[in-house]
Each structure stands twice: as structure tokens, then as C-alpha cells.
Short mmCIF file of C-alpha atoms in Angstrom, two decimals:
data_model
loop_
_atom_site.label_atom_id
_atom_site.label_comp_id
_atom_site.label_asym_id
_atom_site.label_seq_id
_atom_site.Cartn_x
_atom_site.Cartn_y
_atom_site.Cartn_z
CA LYS A 1 56.13 96.18 47.47
CA GLU A 2 58.86 97.59 45.26
CA GLU A 3 61.48 96.77 47.89
CA ILE A 4 60.26 93.16 48.17
CA LYS A 5 60.19 92.85 44.39
CA LYS A 6 63.84 93.96 44.18
CA LYS A 7 64.85 91.44 46.83
CA MET A 8 63.00 88.68 44.99
CA GLN A 9 64.90 89.58 41.83
CA ILE A 10 68.18 89.21 43.76
CA ALA A 11 67.04 85.76 44.95
CA LEU A 12 66.16 84.72 41.37
CA LYS A 13 69.63 85.62 40.15
CA ASN A 14 70.98 83.16 42.75
CA GLU A 15 73.70 85.61 43.75
CA HIS A 16 73.33 84.68 47.41
CA PRO A 17 72.72 81.02 48.32
CA SER A 18 70.19 80.59 51.14
CA TYR A 19 69.18 84.18 50.64
CA TYR A 20 66.72 85.76 53.09
CA PHE A 21 65.39 89.16 54.04
CA ASN A 22 63.22 90.59 56.80
CA VAL A 23 59.95 92.49 56.34
CA VAL A 24 57.02 93.66 58.46
CA HIS A 25 53.95 91.55 57.60
CA SER A 26 50.33 92.62 58.14
CA LEU A 27 47.78 90.07 59.25
CA SER A 28 44.11 90.24 58.24
CA ASN A 29 43.37 91.97 61.55
CA ASN A 30 46.10 94.56 60.76
CA GLU A 31 48.40 93.15 63.46
CA LYS A 32 52.02 93.69 62.50
CA ARG A 33 54.43 90.75 62.59
CA ASN A 34 58.16 90.60 61.89
CA VAL A 35 58.83 87.84 59.37
CA ARG A 36 61.93 86.45 57.73
CA ILE A 37 61.56 85.32 54.11
CA TYR A 38 63.89 82.63 52.79
CA ALA A 39 63.78 82.67 48.96
CA ASN A 40 65.60 80.03 46.90
CA PRO A 41 65.33 79.60 43.10
CA THR A 42 64.18 76.18 41.86
CA ILE A 43 62.48 74.54 38.86
CA TYR A 44 58.79 73.75 39.02
CA ARG A 45 56.97 72.34 35.93
CA ASN A 46 59.82 73.38 33.67
CA SER A 47 59.67 76.95 34.97
CA GLU A 48 62.09 78.82 37.23
CA VAL A 49 60.32 79.79 40.42
CA LEU A 50 61.19 80.87 43.95
CA PHE A 51 60.65 78.41 46.75
CA VAL A 52 59.74 80.70 49.64
CA THR A 53 59.56 79.95 53.38
CA VAL A 54 58.10 82.59 55.69
CA LEU A 55 59.23 82.46 59.33
CA ASP A 56 57.55 84.55 62.01
CA PHE A 57 60.35 85.80 64.32
CA THR A 58 58.42 88.57 66.08
CA LYS A 59 59.26 87.26 69.58
CA GLU A 60 62.94 86.88 68.68
CA PHE A 61 62.92 90.38 67.15
CA GLU A 62 61.36 91.93 70.26
CA THR A 63 63.71 89.98 72.53
CA ASN A 64 66.74 91.12 70.54
CA LYS A 65 65.43 94.67 70.59
CA LYS A 66 65.11 94.55 74.39
CA LEU A 67 68.50 92.87 74.67
CA GLY A 68 70.03 95.57 72.49
CA TYR A 69 68.49 98.22 74.74
CA VAL A 70 69.83 96.48 77.87
CA GLN A 71 73.27 96.07 76.31
CA LYS A 72 73.32 99.74 75.30
CA LYS A 73 72.24 100.75 78.80
CA TYR A 74 74.89 98.49 80.37
CA SER A 75 77.53 99.83 77.96
CA ASN A 76 76.72 103.42 78.94
CA LEU A 77 76.76 102.53 82.63
CA PHE A 78 80.00 100.55 82.23
CA ASN A 79 81.87 103.25 80.31
CA ASN A 80 80.62 106.24 82.31
CA ALA A 81 81.01 104.71 85.79
CA GLU A 82 83.40 106.60 88.06
CA VAL A 83 84.73 103.31 89.42
CA SER A 84 87.45 101.60 87.37
CA ILE A 85 86.08 98.38 85.87
CA TRP A 86 87.38 95.84 83.44
CA ASN A 87 86.05 92.46 82.36
CA GLU A 88 88.22 89.38 82.80
CA ASP A 89 87.85 86.15 80.84
CA PHE A 90 88.23 83.19 83.21
CA SER A 91 86.80 80.59 80.80
CA LEU A 92 90.08 78.68 80.33
CA VAL A 93 90.62 78.68 84.10
CA ILE A 94 87.13 77.27 84.70
CA LYS A 95 87.77 74.58 82.10
CA SER A 96 91.02 73.61 83.83
CA LEU A 97 89.42 73.57 87.29
CA LYS A 98 86.66 71.28 86.03
CA GLU A 99 89.26 68.91 84.59
CA LEU A 100 91.02 68.79 87.97
CA GLU A 101 87.72 68.10 89.72
CA GLU A 102 86.91 65.29 87.27
CA ALA A 103 90.42 63.90 87.84
CA GLY A 104 89.56 63.46 91.53
CA ILE A 105 91.40 66.44 93.06
CA VAL A 106 89.76 67.17 96.42
CA ASN A 107 92.27 69.35 98.29
CA PHE A 108 92.93 72.11 95.75
CA ASN A 109 95.20 74.07 98.12
CA ASN A 110 97.58 71.11 98.41
CA TYR A 111 97.49 70.70 94.64
CA LEU A 112 98.63 74.33 94.21
CA ILE A 113 101.44 73.82 96.74
CA ASN A 114 102.66 70.70 94.96
CA ASN A 115 102.28 72.23 91.47
CA PRO A 116 103.70 75.78 91.61
CA ASP A 117 103.84 76.07 87.79
CA TYR A 118 100.07 75.70 87.62
CA LEU A 119 99.53 79.23 88.99
CA LEU A 120 101.80 80.73 86.34
CA GLU A 121 99.99 78.77 83.64
CA MET A 122 96.59 80.00 84.83
CA ALA A 123 97.84 83.59 85.13
CA ASN A 124 98.66 83.61 81.43
CA CYS A 125 95.19 82.22 80.61
CA ILE A 126 93.24 85.13 82.11
CA LYS A 127 92.54 87.91 79.61
CA ILE A 128 91.05 91.40 79.83
CA VAL A 129 88.17 91.57 77.35
CA ASN A 130 86.86 95.06 78.08
CA ILE A 131 87.96 98.14 79.99
CA ASN A 132 85.93 101.24 80.88
CA LYS A 133 86.99 104.90 80.69
CA ALA A 134 87.84 105.19 84.40
CA ALA A 135 90.11 102.13 84.24
CA SER A 136 91.70 103.42 81.02
CA LYS A 137 92.52 106.68 82.76
CA LEU A 138 93.82 104.90 85.87
CA PHE A 139 96.17 102.67 83.86
CA GLY A 140 97.16 105.33 81.32
CA VAL A 141 95.54 103.51 78.39
CA SER A 142 95.22 105.83 75.40
CA ASP A 143 94.26 103.13 72.90
CA THR A 144 92.31 100.14 74.23
CA LYS A 145 93.08 98.20 71.03
CA LYS A 146 96.79 98.33 71.86
CA PHE A 147 96.24 97.45 75.52
CA ASP A 148 97.87 94.15 76.44
CA THR A 149 95.00 91.84 77.36
CA SER A 150 97.14 89.59 79.57
CA ILE A 151 96.14 90.18 83.18
CA PHE A 152 99.48 88.77 84.32
CA LYS A 153 101.45 91.70 82.89
CA THR A 154 99.47 94.38 84.73
CA PHE A 155 99.88 93.07 88.27
CA GLY A 156 102.72 94.26 90.48
CA SER A 157 104.06 92.35 93.46
CA ARG A 158 102.23 89.38 94.99
CA THR A 159 100.64 88.51 91.62
CA LEU A 160 100.66 84.76 92.09
CA ASP A 161 99.59 85.03 95.72
CA ILE A 162 96.51 87.05 94.70
CA LEU A 163 95.72 84.64 91.85
CA LYS A 164 95.98 81.72 94.27
CA LYS A 165 93.37 83.31 96.52
CA GLU A 166 91.14 83.97 93.47
CA LEU A 167 91.36 80.35 92.33
CA LEU A 168 90.63 79.08 95.84
CA ALA A 169 87.60 81.40 96.02
CA ILE A 170 86.31 79.99 92.71
CA TRP A 171 87.04 76.40 93.78
CA ASN A 172 85.24 76.92 97.11
CA GLN A 173 82.33 78.65 95.30
CA ASP A 174 82.57 81.81 97.40
CA GLU A 175 79.94 84.46 96.69
CA THR A 176 82.41 87.33 96.30
CA PHE A 177 86.12 88.01 96.08
CA LYS A 178 87.83 91.08 97.53
CA TYR A 179 91.54 91.64 98.04
CA GLU A 180 94.24 94.31 98.05
CA ALA A 181 96.45 94.21 94.95
CA ASP A 182 99.32 96.16 93.41
CA PHE A 183 99.32 97.10 89.72
CA ILE A 184 101.79 98.60 87.27
CA THR A 185 100.32 101.19 84.88
CA LEU A 186 101.42 101.61 81.26
CA ASP A 187 103.52 104.66 82.24
CA GLY A 188 105.34 102.66 84.92
CA ARG A 189 103.50 103.90 88.02
CA TYR A 190 102.88 101.50 90.91
CA ILE A 191 99.36 101.79 92.29
CA CYS A 192 97.72 100.08 95.23
CA THR A 193 94.11 98.99 94.74
CA ILE A 194 91.32 96.87 96.12
CA ILE A 195 89.91 94.47 93.50
CA SER A 196 86.51 92.87 93.94
CA PHE A 197 83.94 90.96 91.94
CA VAL A 198 80.81 88.88 92.43
CA MET A 199 81.33 85.20 91.69
CA PRO A 200 79.29 84.05 88.64
CA LYS A 201 76.74 81.30 89.19
CA ASN A 202 77.37 79.43 85.93
CA SER A 203 80.41 78.65 83.76
CA GLU A 204 79.22 80.75 80.82
CA ASP A 205 79.39 83.98 82.86
CA PHE A 206 83.08 83.41 83.64
CA LYS A 207 83.83 84.58 80.09
CA SER A 208 83.35 88.17 81.18
CA ILE A 209 83.57 88.95 84.90
CA PRO A 210 83.23 92.67 85.77
CA VAL A 211 86.07 93.41 88.20
CA SER A 212 85.99 96.73 90.07
CA ILE A 213 89.35 98.32 90.85
CA LEU A 214 89.40 100.89 93.66
CA ASP A 215 92.56 103.02 93.71
CA ILE A 216 93.76 103.46 97.32
CA THR A 217 97.29 104.62 96.50
CA GLU A 218 96.85 108.09 98.05
CA THR A 219 95.06 106.62 101.07
CA LYS A 220 97.95 104.19 101.62
CA LYS A 221 100.44 107.07 101.39
CA LYS A 222 98.46 109.04 103.98
CA ASP A 223 98.24 105.99 106.23
CA GLU A 224 101.99 105.50 105.91
CA LEU A 225 102.58 109.17 106.77
CA LEU A 226 100.28 108.93 109.80
CA TYR A 227 102.05 105.74 110.87
CA ARG A 228 105.45 107.45 110.66
CA GLN A 229 104.18 110.48 112.56
CA SER A 230 102.69 108.21 115.21
CA LYS A 231 105.96 106.28 115.39
CA MET A 232 107.94 109.51 115.84
CA ALA A 233 105.50 110.64 118.53
CA SER A 234 105.90 107.30 120.32
CA LEU A 235 109.68 107.60 120.02
CA GLY A 236 109.48 111.09 121.53
CA GLU A 237 107.40 109.82 124.43
CA MET A 238 109.86 106.97 124.99
CA ILE A 239 112.82 109.38 125.05
CA GLU A 240 110.88 111.61 127.45
CA ASN A 241 110.26 108.62 129.73
CA VAL A 242 113.93 107.66 129.61
CA ALA A 243 114.86 111.24 130.47
CA HIS A 244 112.50 111.19 133.45
CA GLN A 245 113.88 107.87 134.64
CA TRP A 246 117.49 108.99 134.27
CA LYS A 247 117.03 112.41 135.82
CA GLN A 248 117.05 111.32 139.47
CA PRO A 249 119.95 108.78 139.25
CA LEU A 250 122.08 111.28 137.32
CA SER A 251 121.25 113.93 139.91
CA VAL A 252 122.35 111.52 142.68
CA ILE A 253 125.64 110.76 140.88
CA SER A 254 126.26 114.49 140.34
CA THR A 255 125.48 115.32 143.98
CA VAL A 256 127.68 112.50 145.33
CA ALA A 257 130.58 113.48 143.06
CA THR A 258 130.28 117.14 144.12
CA GLY A 259 130.11 116.09 147.79
CA ILE A 260 133.28 113.97 147.51
CA LYS A 261 135.11 116.83 145.78
CA PHE A 262 133.90 119.31 148.42
CA LYS A 263 135.02 117.12 151.34
CA GLN A 264 138.34 116.47 149.63
CA GLU A 265 139.00 120.21 149.41
CA PHE A 266 138.30 120.62 153.12
CA GLN A 267 140.24 117.42 153.92
CA THR A 268 137.20 115.84 155.65
CA LEU A 269 136.88 112.90 153.25
CA ASP A 270 137.09 109.56 155.03
CA GLU A 271 136.87 105.91 153.96
CA LYS A 272 133.28 105.51 155.19
CA THR A 273 132.11 108.47 153.08
CA ILE A 274 133.92 107.12 150.02
CA ASN A 275 132.32 103.67 150.40
CA GLU A 276 128.83 105.13 150.89
CA SER A 277 129.29 107.47 147.94
CA MET A 278 130.48 104.61 145.70
CA ASP A 279 127.41 102.58 146.72
CA TYR A 280 125.14 105.50 145.79
CA ILE A 281 126.86 105.83 142.41
CA SER A 282 126.81 102.07 141.80
CA ASN A 283 123.10 101.80 142.66
CA SER A 284 122.30 104.75 140.40
CA VAL A 285 124.24 103.17 137.52
CA VAL A 286 122.34 99.90 138.07
CA HIS A 287 119.09 101.89 137.95
CA LEU A 288 120.14 103.58 134.70
CA THR A 289 121.08 100.25 133.13
CA GLN A 290 117.86 98.61 134.31
CA THR A 291 115.84 101.48 132.81
CA ILE A 292 117.43 100.91 129.39
CA ASP A 293 116.81 97.16 129.64
CA ASP A 294 113.17 97.76 130.59
CA PHE A 295 112.60 99.98 127.56
CA LYS A 296 114.40 97.56 125.24
CA SER A 297 112.25 94.72 126.54
CA PHE A 298 109.07 96.79 126.20
CA PHE A 299 109.64 97.72 122.53
CA LYS A 300 111.36 94.62 121.17
CA THR A 301 109.60 92.43 118.58
CA GLY A 302 109.47 88.66 118.17
CA LYS A 303 108.20 87.99 121.65
CA VAL A 304 107.08 84.46 122.52
CA LYS A 305 103.62 83.90 123.98
CA LYS A 306 103.74 82.53 127.53
CA GLU A 307 101.89 82.70 130.81
CA PHE A 308 102.64 85.77 132.91
CA LEU A 309 101.50 87.60 136.04
CA ILE A 310 99.53 90.75 135.23
CA THR A 311 100.88 92.33 138.43
CA ASP A 312 104.48 91.97 137.22
CA THR A 313 103.62 93.57 133.89
CA PHE A 314 101.84 96.41 135.66
CA GLU A 315 104.83 97.02 137.92
CA LYS A 316 107.21 97.21 134.94
CA ILE A 317 105.00 99.69 133.06
CA PHE A 318 104.31 101.70 136.21
CA LYS A 319 108.03 101.90 136.86
CA LEU A 320 108.56 103.41 133.39
CA LEU A 321 105.82 106.01 133.88
CA THR A 322 105.95 106.82 137.60
CA SER A 323 108.34 109.75 137.18
CA GLN A 324 105.84 111.52 134.89
CA PHE A 325 103.13 111.05 137.52
CA LYS A 326 105.34 112.54 140.21
CA THR A 327 106.23 115.66 138.18
CA LYS A 328 102.49 116.36 137.80
CA ASN A 329 101.68 115.63 141.44
CA ILE A 330 99.73 112.44 140.62
CA SER A 331 99.60 109.69 143.20
CA VAL A 332 98.76 106.17 142.01
CA ILE A 333 97.15 103.93 144.64
#
């Protein structure tokens, strides 16, 4: 009662226009209700009185209490999540997309192609409105208040390409968006991530879209290392196959050359032997050259799709590998 009396005195002094205060009110059955009392000074029968309106806002109070609990729970979950998350404000983008739709734009992809500046304009409209601890650590953010809220300045390469896919996903009303993206942290590091978010169902929710950011930088580095190792292994196998293919022709050339030299020393070299020997050497050189051409053709890029005979392809591959089969006593039938 003393507290209410003090608040009434404040209302009488007219220090706060449209003054109100909240109290817990007891009904005759002792049920407790949350009420809001609006008290305004006025004159009634030449006396200064308070004109009081009592509003029961119990449901609103309970709803706000539950909402506050949910918000607190979400805040704890958001900040303590191990996954990097930040909220992006797409409200200006949604407004612009609606204006384009009302203007009769049907093929949005063509519109983006014909209006390249539109992507840049939209990129500068998207803002980061919240960032959790994991994302702060990932991007090297020590003070979130000083963090640049422009999404455009955090992306690395392919920024506009990624934004284009995002806008198309929103325009087409896709359920989710997921794509690989590069970012630049505040300390200048380039990181590779996968960004994903669930598409909001109404325009109001586009004001704060939770975007998860999965750092795959180390995974990409390992994949690159494995790719290089695999490439080196393939190169080693190719060289080994070349060596196998060249071994016999080189042996023939060496044997023929030694035979010519030997016959020359014993003065038994004749024209027929020379011609036959030159044919052997020439055929071996052709085989060596053909082997190189086969390998170049097998590994070259930029090939054109066309009809082919599977038997011809098999013969070419078998020709490259047959020497390895022979050295291990493998017969292919």
C-alpha cells in the first residue's frame, strides 16, 4: 500500500504525463492478477483528483515472461554452440525482391545477368546483426561492437557468385541454402567454409536469419595434400609404364647396334645385315614414339565427346599395360 501511495503522489505532481505503474492485484477469490494502472491528474468538482484506469495484462505478462525465458534459452544456446553462427539481416533484400516481382520481373536470373550492379547493391544491404562466440573466435573478433556489420566485407573470392545463388534460392522459395564460401578473417586469414541456413517462411523472419558457418579449411588442405600425393603416385605409375614400354625397343636397338659393331670388327658386315638392322632400329624408334603419343593422348585434357569403339580403347590401354602383365607372368585372354 505504501508503494502504491508513493506512485500515486508522483502521478498527482504530474511529473510524468500518461504515467502508469504495474502491481499485483488480488481478486475477491484471492486469485492474483497483473494489472497496469494509468493515473492522470484532473479536476473533478473543483478538486484535484486522479483519473485512474486499471488494465488487466496478466496474459500479456505471462506471455512476455515465457518469451523472455525462450529468448534467454535461445541466447544461451546461440552463444554456447560449438558451430559458428551469425544472424544476417536480409530485410532490405526482401523488400527489393518484392518490388521487382511487383514490377513484373519473371525471369530473375536473366535480370541479374542484365543488371550486374544489382548484386553489388544487394551485397551492401545485407548486415550481420548478431554473432556467437564460436563465430567470433573463428573470425578473430575481440569486440563485437567494433565488428563491421557489412557481410560484403567478410567474404573472400566468389562473393557475388555466392550472393547470386542466395538470391536465386530466395526468389525460387527453396527450403534451404547450402554452399561453399571463402571468408577473410579480421587478422587477414583466408578460410574455406560451408554456409547454410533454413529459408524463412515469412518476410518478418528475414530480419535475422541464423547462418551456420562450418570451417573446412583444414579438411580442404588435407584433401589438397591427398590429391597431390595421388597425382604423384599416378605420375610414378605412368613413368613406370613408359619404362616398361621402352625397355624392349631400347634393348633391340642396343642389341642391333652391338651386332653391327661386332660384325664390323670381324669384317662380316654386309648390306643385307645393315638394311635389316636399320629396319629393326627404325621400327623400335617408331614404337618408342608411338608409346609417348599414346601416353600424351591418355592424359591430355580438353577432350571432345564423340562416338568410339570400346574395343579400340581397350587395345590402347592394354598396350600401355601389357608389359607389366608379362613381367609378372600374367596372360590376358
